Steps between C-alpha positions, in 0.01 A plus 500: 500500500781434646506803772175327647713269677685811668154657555410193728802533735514900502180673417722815472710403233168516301507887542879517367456295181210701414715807652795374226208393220619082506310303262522156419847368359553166313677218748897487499749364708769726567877264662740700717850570359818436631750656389634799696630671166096522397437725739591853327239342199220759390193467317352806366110475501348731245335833575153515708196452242194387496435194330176399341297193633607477820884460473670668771634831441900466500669710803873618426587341838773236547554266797751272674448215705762311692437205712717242706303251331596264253360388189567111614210569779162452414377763726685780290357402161184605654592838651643550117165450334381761785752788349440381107139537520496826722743605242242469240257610705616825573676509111838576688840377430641243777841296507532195733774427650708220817821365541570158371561405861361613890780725455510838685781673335364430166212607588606826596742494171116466325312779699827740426492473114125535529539878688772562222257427236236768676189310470161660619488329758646192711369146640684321719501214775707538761602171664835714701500819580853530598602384124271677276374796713834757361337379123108598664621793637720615155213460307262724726788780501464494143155556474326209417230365667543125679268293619559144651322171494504176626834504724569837726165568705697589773794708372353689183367813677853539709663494120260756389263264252167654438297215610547113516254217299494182737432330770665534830709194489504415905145532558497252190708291660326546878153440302653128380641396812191584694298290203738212551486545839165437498547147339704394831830554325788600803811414323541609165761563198536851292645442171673788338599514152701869559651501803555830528217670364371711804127475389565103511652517831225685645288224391657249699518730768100586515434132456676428800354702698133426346543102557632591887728190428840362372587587119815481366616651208611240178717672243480442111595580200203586234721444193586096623112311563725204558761649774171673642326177541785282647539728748178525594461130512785544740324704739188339498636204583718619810328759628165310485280840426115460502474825290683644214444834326674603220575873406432479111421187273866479420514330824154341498580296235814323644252517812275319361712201330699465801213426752334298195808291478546442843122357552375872697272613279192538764734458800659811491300853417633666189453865430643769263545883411379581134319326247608243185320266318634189666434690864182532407431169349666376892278703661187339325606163498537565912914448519535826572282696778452863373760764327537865584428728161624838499380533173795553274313616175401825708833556618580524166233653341437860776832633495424527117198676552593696802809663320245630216269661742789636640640644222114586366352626833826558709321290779509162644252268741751447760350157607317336783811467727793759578509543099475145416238423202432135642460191268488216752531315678173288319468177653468184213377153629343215336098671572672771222765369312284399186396832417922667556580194308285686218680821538852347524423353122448808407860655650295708749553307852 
């Protein structure tokens, strides 16, 4: 089943799928749209019955997602499958939905339609404040319940979001510089594929200040692997790092190729945020030292569930921290790595 999986990182979760009646749904693999026009789409899920042999009974409920992620990024395609199979889990209706690009005004364009459209509820990340909090706080004026995830752990109660699914993304960040710290690492690199992104940013920031050393932050581009790895080769080779940590494997990729290129595979410690099969395969064959999980498939899965209680119970678990329903960060090195690598075939890690 696959809400074991979400048993094993929250034991409470167990009490709302039973609380909601989930059962088992077949695997799919749900892709984020782009287009900002999709937004105002509905999808009308039939009247509440109960099906025979254990189907799920069918809850006239409809949900909207937005995230600043795009389809392009591994990572993404994971917190997808996390919606599509709560969505069948809890026999809702959900629509998925990003902007083709990191683009904030589109974003916001996205979120609008979606409160014009008057779903049951409302899932979004929140990667600036400044840009989409007027769309956050239009759509709680109107009634409908949000709830963030992945991006916006420290702004989403101040916009008036129920409660955030996460991890806090500078104690992430603090946890990986004290980890490559701990490998003798003083001067280091930070590569970051959003610039912008305030949850990004406060992973540099709190791996900074974990490592207690010099780290200086490499810009990229996710959508150009080549422009991202040229100028990482760049940096490596005149800043002369001894540590490198990467903020998603959009940039741990390049990473990777540039310090295999220039001969510093094994010279120079290698770390990343989230989790892809070639990460992971890195991580195993010892090029790269560990890589912080925050355990996308959850982030996309909860909100799911928690807006059904909520609209079934009128209550929510308000999380372990200030509101914040934590999902990492889960630490992956080569002693686990085989058995994620297991999980990640699957779409779940």
């Amino acid at each position: 089943m696959r809400s074991k999986y979400l048993v094993a990182v929250l034991a409470m979760m167990a009490l709302i799928v039973a609380a909601c009646g989930g059962d088992d749904a077949a695997e799919t693999t749900a892709a984020p749209t782009t287009a900002a026009a999709d937004s105002a789409e509905t999808t009308s899920a039939p009247e509440p019955t109960t099906a025979p042999d254990e189907a799920v009974a069918q809850r006239d409920l409809r949900f909207v997602v937005v995230s600043h992620g795009q389809s392009s990024d591994p990572f993404w395609s994971v917190a997808a499958n996390g919606v599509k199979a709560a969505e069948e889990d809890m026999g809702v209706s959900v629509v998925y939905q990003a902007p083709g690009t990191f683009d904030m005004a589109e974003m916001a364009q996205i979120i609008d339609a979606a409160v014009a459209s008057q779903p049951d509820g409302l899932v979004v990340t929140i990667p600036d404040a400044d840009a989409l909090g007027p769309s956050i706080r239009a759509a709680i004026e109107a009634g409908i319940p949000v709830i963030s995830m992945n991006s916006g752990s420290d702004v989403f109660a101040d916009l008036g979001v129920l409660v955030h699914v996460g991890q806090t993304e500078y104690e992430a960040g603090l946890i990986a510089g004290q980890e490559m710290g701990g490998m003798g690492v003083s001067n280091a690199l930070c590569i970051n594929q959003e610039v912008g992104n305030a949850a990004l940013d406060a992973r540099c920031q709190g791996f900074e200040d974990g490592l207690g050393g010099n780290v200086e932050v490499i810009p990229v581009d996710l959508a150009d692997p080549t422009g991202a790895q040229a100028a990482i080769e760049g940096a490596l080779s005149s800043r002369n790092p001894d540590g490198v940590l990467a903020l998603g494997p959009t940039g741990a990729i390049p990473a990777l190729n540039a310090m295999d290129n220039l001969g510093m595979l094994g010279q120079v410690q290698l770390a990343t945020f989230d989790l892809g099969p070639e990460v992971l395969e890195a991580i195993g064959a010892g090029n790269m030292a560990f890589a912080i999980d925050q355990y996308q498939y959850a982030q996309g899965y909860l909100p799911i569930v928690l807006l059904t209680m909520f609209h079934e119970t009128g209550g929510l678990p308000l999380g372990s921290v200030d509101r914040v329903v934590l999902t990492g960060p889960q630490l992956v090195t080569a002693d686990n790595a085989a058995d994620v690598i297991s999980y990640s075939e699957e779409g779940l890690r």
